[in-house]
Short mmCIF file of C-alpha atoms in Angstrom, two decimals:
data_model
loop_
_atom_site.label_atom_id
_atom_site.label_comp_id
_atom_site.label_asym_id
_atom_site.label_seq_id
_atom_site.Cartn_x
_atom_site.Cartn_y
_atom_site.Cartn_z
CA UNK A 1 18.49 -0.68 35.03
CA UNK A 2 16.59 -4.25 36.39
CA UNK A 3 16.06 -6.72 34.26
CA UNK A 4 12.32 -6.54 33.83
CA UNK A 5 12.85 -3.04 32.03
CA UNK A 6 15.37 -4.30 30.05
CA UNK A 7 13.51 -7.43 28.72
CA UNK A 8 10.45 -5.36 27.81
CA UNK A 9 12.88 -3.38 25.90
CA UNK A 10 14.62 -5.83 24.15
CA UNK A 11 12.77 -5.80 20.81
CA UNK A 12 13.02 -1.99 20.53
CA UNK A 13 17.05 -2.55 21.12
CA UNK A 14 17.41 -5.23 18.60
CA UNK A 15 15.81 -3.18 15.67
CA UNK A 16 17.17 -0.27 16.56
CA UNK A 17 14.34 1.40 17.58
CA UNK A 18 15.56 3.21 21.22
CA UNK A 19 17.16 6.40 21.16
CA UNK A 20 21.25 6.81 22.05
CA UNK A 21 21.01 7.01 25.52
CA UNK A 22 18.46 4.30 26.14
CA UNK A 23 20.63 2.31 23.60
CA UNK A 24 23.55 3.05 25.67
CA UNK A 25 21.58 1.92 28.86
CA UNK A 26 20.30 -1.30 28.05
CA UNK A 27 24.32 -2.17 26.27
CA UNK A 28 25.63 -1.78 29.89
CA UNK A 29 22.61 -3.51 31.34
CA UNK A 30 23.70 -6.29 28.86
CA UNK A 31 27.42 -6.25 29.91
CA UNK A 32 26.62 -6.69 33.22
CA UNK A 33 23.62 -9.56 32.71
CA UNK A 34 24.01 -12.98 31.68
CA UNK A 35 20.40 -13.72 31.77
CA UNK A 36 19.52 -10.56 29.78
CA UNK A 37 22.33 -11.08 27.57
CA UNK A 38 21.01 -14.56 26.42
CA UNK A 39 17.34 -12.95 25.70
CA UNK A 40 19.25 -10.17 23.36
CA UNK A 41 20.82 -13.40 21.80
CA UNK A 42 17.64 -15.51 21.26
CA UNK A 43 16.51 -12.79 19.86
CA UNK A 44 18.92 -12.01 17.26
CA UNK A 45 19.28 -15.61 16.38
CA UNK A 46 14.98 -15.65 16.08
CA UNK A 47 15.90 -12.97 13.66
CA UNK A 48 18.07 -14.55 11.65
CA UNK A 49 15.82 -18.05 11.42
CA UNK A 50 13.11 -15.97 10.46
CA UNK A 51 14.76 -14.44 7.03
CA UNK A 52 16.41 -17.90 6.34
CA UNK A 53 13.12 -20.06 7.21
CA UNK A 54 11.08 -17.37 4.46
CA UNK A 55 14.38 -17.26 2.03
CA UNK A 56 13.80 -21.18 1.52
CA UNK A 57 10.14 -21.28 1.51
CA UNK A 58 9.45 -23.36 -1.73
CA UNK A 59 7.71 -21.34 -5.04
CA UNK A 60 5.40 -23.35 -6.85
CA UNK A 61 6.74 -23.87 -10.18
CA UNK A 62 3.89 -23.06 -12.17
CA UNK A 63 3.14 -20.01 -10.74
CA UNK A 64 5.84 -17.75 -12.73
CA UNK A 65 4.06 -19.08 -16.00
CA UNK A 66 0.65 -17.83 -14.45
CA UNK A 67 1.40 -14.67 -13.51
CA UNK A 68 2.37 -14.12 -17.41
CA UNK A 69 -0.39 -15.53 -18.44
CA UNK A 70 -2.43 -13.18 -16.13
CA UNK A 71 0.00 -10.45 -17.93
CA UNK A 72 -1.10 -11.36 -21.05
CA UNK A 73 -4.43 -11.39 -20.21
CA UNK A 74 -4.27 -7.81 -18.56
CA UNK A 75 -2.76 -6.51 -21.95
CA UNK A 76 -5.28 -8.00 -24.24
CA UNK A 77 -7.75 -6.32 -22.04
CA UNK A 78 -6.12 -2.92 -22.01
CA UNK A 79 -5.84 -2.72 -25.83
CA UNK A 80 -9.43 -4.05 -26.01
CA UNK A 81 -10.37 -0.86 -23.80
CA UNK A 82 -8.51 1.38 -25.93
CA UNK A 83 -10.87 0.24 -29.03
CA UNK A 84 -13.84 0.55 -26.94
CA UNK A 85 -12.81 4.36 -25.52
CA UNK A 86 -12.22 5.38 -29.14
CA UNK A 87 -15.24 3.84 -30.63
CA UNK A 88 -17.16 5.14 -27.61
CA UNK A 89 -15.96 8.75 -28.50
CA UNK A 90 -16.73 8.43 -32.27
CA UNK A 91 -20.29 7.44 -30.87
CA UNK A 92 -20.13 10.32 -28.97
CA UNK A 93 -19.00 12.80 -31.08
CA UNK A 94 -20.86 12.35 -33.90
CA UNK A 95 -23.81 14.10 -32.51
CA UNK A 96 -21.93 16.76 -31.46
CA UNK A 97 -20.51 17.04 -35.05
CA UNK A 98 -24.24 17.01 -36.30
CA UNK A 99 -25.35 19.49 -33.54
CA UNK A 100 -22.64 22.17 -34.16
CA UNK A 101 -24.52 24.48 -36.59
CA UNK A 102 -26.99 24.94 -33.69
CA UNK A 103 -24.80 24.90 -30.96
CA UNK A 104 -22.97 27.57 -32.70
CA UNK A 105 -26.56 29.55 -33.52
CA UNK A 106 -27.03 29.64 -29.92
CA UNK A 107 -23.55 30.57 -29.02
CA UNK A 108 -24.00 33.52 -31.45
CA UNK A 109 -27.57 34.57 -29.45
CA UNK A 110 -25.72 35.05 -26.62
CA UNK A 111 -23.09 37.30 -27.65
CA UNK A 112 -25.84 39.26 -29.77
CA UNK A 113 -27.44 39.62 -26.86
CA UNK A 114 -24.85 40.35 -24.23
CA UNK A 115 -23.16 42.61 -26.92
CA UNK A 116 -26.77 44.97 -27.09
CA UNK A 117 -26.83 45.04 -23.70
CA UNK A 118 -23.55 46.47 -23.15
CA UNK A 119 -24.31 49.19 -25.77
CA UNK A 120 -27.15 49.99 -24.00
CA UNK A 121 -25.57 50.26 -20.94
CA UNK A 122 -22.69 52.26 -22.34
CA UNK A 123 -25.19 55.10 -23.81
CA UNK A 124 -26.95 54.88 -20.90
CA UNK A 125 -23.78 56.20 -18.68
CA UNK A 126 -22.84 58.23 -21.00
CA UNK A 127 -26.47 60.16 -20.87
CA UNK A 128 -26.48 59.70 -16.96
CA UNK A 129 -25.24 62.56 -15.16
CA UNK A 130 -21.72 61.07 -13.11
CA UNK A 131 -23.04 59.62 -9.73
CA UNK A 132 -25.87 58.24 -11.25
CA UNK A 133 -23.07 56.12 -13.79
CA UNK A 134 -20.89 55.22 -10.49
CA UNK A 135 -24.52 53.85 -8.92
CA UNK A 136 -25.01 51.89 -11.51
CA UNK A 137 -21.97 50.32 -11.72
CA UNK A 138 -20.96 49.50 -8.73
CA UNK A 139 -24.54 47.93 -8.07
CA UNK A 140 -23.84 46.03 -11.05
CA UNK A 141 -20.71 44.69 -9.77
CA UNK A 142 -22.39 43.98 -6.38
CA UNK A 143 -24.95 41.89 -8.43
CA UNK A 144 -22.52 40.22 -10.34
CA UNK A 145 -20.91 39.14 -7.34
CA UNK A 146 -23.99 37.78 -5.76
CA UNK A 147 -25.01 36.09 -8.82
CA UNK A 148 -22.19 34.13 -8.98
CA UNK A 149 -22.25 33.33 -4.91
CA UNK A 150 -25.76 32.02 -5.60
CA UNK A 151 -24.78 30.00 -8.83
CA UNK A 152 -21.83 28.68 -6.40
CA UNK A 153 -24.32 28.00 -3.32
CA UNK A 154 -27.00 26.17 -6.12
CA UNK A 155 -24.23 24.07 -7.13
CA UNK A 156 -22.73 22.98 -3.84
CA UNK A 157 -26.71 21.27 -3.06
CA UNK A 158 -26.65 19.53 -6.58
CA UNK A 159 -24.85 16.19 -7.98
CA UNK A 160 -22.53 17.94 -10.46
CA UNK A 161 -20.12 19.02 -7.40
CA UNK A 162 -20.18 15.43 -6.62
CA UNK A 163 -18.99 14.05 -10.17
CA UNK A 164 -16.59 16.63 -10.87
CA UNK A 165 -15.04 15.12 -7.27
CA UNK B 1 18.83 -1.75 -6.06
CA UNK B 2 20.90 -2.93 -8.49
CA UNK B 3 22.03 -1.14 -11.81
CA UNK B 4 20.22 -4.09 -13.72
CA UNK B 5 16.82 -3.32 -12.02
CA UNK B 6 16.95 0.01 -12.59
CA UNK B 7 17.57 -0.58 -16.43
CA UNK B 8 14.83 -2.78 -16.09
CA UNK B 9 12.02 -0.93 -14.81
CA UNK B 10 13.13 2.27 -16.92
CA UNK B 11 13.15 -0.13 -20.26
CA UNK B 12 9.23 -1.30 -18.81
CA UNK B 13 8.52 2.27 -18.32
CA UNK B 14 8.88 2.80 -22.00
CA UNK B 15 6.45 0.44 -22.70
CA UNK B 16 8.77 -3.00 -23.00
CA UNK B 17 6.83 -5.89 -22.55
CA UNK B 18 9.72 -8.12 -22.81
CA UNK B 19 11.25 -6.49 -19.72
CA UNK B 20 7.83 -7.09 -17.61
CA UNK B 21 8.33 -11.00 -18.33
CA UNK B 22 12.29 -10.59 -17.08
CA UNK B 23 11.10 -8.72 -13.88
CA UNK B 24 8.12 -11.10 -13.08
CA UNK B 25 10.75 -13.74 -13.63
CA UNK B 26 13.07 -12.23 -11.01
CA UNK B 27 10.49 -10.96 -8.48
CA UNK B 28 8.23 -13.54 -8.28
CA UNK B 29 9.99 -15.38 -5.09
CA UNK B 30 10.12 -12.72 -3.54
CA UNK B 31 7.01 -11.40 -4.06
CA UNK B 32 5.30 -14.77 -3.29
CA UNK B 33 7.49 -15.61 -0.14
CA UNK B 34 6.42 -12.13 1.01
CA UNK B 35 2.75 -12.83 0.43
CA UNK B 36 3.11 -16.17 1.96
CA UNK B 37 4.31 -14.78 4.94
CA UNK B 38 1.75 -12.50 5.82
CA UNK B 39 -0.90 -14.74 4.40
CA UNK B 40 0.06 -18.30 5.46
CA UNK B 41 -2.29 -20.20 2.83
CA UNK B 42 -0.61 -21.06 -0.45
CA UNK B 43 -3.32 -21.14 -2.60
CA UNK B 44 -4.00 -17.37 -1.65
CA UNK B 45 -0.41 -16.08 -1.40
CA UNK B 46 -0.54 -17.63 -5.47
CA UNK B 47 -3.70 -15.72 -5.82
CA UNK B 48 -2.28 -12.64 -4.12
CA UNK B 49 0.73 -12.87 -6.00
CA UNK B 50 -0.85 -12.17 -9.20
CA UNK B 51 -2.60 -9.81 -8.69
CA UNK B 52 0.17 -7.66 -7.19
CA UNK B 53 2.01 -8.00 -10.70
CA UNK B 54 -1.48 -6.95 -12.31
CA UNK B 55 -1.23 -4.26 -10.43
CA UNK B 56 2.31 -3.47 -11.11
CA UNK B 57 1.73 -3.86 -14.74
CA UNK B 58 -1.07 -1.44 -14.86
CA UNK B 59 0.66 1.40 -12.65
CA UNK B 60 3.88 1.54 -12.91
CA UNK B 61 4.06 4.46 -15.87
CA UNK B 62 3.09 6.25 -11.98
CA UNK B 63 6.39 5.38 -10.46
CA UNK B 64 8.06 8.72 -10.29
CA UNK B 65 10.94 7.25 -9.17
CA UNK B 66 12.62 4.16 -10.49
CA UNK B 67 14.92 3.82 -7.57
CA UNK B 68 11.62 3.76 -5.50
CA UNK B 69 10.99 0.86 -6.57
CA UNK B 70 11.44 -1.49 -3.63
CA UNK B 71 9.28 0.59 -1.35
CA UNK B 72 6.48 1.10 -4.15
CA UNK B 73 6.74 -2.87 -4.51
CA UNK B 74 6.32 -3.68 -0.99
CA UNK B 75 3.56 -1.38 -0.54
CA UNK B 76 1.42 -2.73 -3.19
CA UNK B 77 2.07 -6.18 -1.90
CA UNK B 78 1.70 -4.98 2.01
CA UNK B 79 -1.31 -3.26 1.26
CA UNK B 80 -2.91 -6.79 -0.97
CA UNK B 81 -2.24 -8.64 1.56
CA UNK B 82 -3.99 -6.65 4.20
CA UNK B 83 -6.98 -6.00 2.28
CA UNK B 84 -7.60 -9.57 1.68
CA UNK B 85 -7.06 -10.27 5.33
CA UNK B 86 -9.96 -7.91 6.20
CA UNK B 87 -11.23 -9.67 3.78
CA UNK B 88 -10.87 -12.65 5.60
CA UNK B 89 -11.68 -11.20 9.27
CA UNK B 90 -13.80 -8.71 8.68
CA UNK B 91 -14.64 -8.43 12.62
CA UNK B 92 -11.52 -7.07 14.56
CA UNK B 93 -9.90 -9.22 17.37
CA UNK B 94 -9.97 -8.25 20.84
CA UNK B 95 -5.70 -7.79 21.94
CA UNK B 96 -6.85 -10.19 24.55
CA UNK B 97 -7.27 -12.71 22.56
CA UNK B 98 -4.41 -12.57 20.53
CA UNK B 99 -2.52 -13.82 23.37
CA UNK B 100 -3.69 -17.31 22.71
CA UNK B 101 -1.32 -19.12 21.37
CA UNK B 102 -2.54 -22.82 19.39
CA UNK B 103 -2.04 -25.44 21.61
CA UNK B 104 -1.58 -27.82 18.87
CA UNK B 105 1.13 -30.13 19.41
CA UNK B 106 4.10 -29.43 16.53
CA UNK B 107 4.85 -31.55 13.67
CA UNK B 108 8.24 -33.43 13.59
CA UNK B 109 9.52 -31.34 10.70
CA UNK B 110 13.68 -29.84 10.03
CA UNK B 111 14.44 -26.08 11.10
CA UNK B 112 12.52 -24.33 8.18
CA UNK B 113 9.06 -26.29 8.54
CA UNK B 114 9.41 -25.65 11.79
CA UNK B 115 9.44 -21.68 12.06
CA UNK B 116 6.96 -22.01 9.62
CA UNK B 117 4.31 -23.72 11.52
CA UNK B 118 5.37 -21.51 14.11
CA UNK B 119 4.40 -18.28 12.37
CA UNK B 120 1.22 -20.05 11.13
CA UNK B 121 0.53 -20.49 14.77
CA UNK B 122 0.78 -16.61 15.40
CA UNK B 123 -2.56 -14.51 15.04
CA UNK B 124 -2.49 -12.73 12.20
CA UNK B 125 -2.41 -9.54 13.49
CA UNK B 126 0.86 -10.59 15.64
CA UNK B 127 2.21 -12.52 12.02
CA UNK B 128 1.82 -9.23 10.01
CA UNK B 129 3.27 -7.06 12.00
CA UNK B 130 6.34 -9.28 12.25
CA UNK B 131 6.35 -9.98 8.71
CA UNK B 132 6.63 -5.97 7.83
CA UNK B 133 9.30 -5.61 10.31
CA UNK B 134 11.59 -8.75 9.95
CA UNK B 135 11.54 -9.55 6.25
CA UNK B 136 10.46 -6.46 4.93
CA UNK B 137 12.51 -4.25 7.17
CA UNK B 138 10.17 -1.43 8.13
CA UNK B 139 10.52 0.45 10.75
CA UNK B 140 7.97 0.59 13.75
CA UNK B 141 7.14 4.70 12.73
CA UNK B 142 6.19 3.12 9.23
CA UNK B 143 4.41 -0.12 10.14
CA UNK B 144 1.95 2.30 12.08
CA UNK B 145 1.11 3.75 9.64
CA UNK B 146 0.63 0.86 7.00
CA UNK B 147 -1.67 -0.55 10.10
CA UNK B 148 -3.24 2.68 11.11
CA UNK B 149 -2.62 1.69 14.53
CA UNK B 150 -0.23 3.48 17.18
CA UNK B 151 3.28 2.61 17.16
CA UNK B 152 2.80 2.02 21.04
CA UNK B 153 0.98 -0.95 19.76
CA UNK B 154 3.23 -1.75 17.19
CA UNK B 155 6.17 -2.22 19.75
CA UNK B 156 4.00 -4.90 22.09
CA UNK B 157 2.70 -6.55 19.12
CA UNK B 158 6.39 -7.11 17.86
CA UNK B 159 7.77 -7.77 21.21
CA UNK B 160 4.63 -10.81 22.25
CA UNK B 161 5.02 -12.27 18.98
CA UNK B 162 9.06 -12.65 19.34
CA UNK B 163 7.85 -14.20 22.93
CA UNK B 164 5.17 -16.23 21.50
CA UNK B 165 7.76 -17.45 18.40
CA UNK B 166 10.52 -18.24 21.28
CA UNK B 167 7.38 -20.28 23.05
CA UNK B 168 6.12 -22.29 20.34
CA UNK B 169 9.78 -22.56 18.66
CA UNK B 170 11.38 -24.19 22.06
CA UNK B 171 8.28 -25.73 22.47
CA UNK B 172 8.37 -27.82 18.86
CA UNK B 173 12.00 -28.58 19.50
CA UNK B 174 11.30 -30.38 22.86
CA UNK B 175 8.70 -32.66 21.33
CA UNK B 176 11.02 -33.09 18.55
CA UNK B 177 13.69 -34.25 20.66
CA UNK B 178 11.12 -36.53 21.58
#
């Protein structure tokens, strides 16, 4: 191995970055090079002045008492929140609470409805002679299906995909 | 991680405010030498600081983990510090360019002051990825991908700024022979 390989190296082999063999490689290298040798050991020692120099960087004294005080701060704001969600959903609900009878009334529509219907339908098949029943079925599932590819597609162009993101 | 830590962030976990105040007494060196490092300006690594421990306070019920909590700690402060450096250089820097090293003559100051100015000296890009590797111990696979950048790069950038320290570092102790 020359020198000039090893040297670009040399950061890889100090953290322990190279793989066995190229480990291996530049260690003989080393064994063999003064020059190289004192690079690897520069290095290292760069290292080691580097974790002591930040180790004994000075805190300021004050700060420990800031951060709590930010802390504090942060907490008072949290429980603050927690009023302001709970009030926000009383707000919120209390509509809903009023609108309920209705909501309920509508609710009930649509069953009504939807429950006729299938009535209908099942005198219907039961009138109909077989095919005709499996015809109308499985267009209705067809339709059912496509409905609810078009709901999907008319959904995917509006905003409410985006919010439920 | 010691068995006292772990106590500790499992006792905060509960909802033990008391405990918060122990660990921001314990981890605020470290935290702010750490922020320091990477930001060089001590009236934003006090800034920084704080707001890492916000952040801390408000997620770590999220910590799956308590034994993760070195890692999870040095991401939230690796990842502060790098968004307020965008912050501060919000055009990137041409690798070109970070090969210019101040010229500044260095200050006639002991050992510590000295590495100090010396990684002050360092563009940031160079000091950061130094910073994650030497004092925070990642390795080049993970500093990638903190940077988003390839680990190709990763290796020159670690290898020009050990060059560029050794520079300015024998370079200071010359004129402080002086």
């Amino acid at each position: 191995m020359e020198c000039q390989e090893c040297l670009e190296r040399m950061s890889e082999y100090i953290d322990g970055e190279l793989c066995n063999f190229e480990h291996a490689e530049i260690k003989a290298h080393l064994i063999s090079c003064q020059n190289c040798q004192n690079v690897a050991r520069e290095f290292q020692m760069l290292q080691e002045r580097f974790q002591r120099s930040l180790e004994n960087s000075p805190v300021p004294i004050e700060l420990e008492q800031r951060i709590l005080i930010a802390v504090e701060q942060e907490q008072q704001k949290v429980s603050k929140q927690s009023v302001f969600t709970l009030i926000t959903l009383v707000l919120l609900g209390s509509p809903l609470l009023l609108l309920l009878p209705f909501l309920l009334r509508i609710v009930h529509l649509f069953y009504a409805t939807g429950y006729a219907f299938w009535r209908v339908k099942t005198v219907l098949l039961m009138l109909l002679p077989t095919t005709t029943s499996w015809g109308i079925g499985v267009t209705s599932f067809f339709l059912s299906v496509f409905g609810i590819y078009m709901i999907r597609a008319l959904l995917r162009g509006s905003r409410l995909k985006e919010v439920s993101l | 991680m010691t068995e006292f830590d772990l106590k500790l962030i499992e006792r905060i976990r509960t909802g033990d405010e008391q405990s918060f105040t122990v660990l921001v007494k314990s981890y605020t060196p470290y935290v702010y030498r750490t922020v320091f490092a990477l930001l060089q300006d001590r009236s934003e690594a006090e800034d920084v600081s704080q707001e890492v421990f916000i952040k801390i306070y408000r997620s770590i019920g999220q910590l799956g983990n308590p034994h993760a909590f070195h890692s999870w700690l040095n991401k939230i402060i690796t990842h502060t510090c790098l968004d307020r450096l965008k912050k501060q250089y919000p055009t990137p820097i041409a690798d070109s360019e970070l090969d210019i090293v101040s010229q500044e003559t260095s200050q006639q100051l002991d050992q510590h002051l000295l590495i100090r100015d010396a990684l002050q000296r360092l563009s940031s890009e160079y000091r950061e990825t130094l910073v994650l590797r030497e004092w925070q111990g990642y390795s080049y696979e993970e500093i990638a991908n903190i940077l988003g950048v390839p680990v190709g790069t990763v290796k020159s950038r670690i290898h020009t700024a050990r060059l560029q320290l050794r520079k300015i570092l024998s370079e200071g102790e010359r004129e402080k022979e002086w």
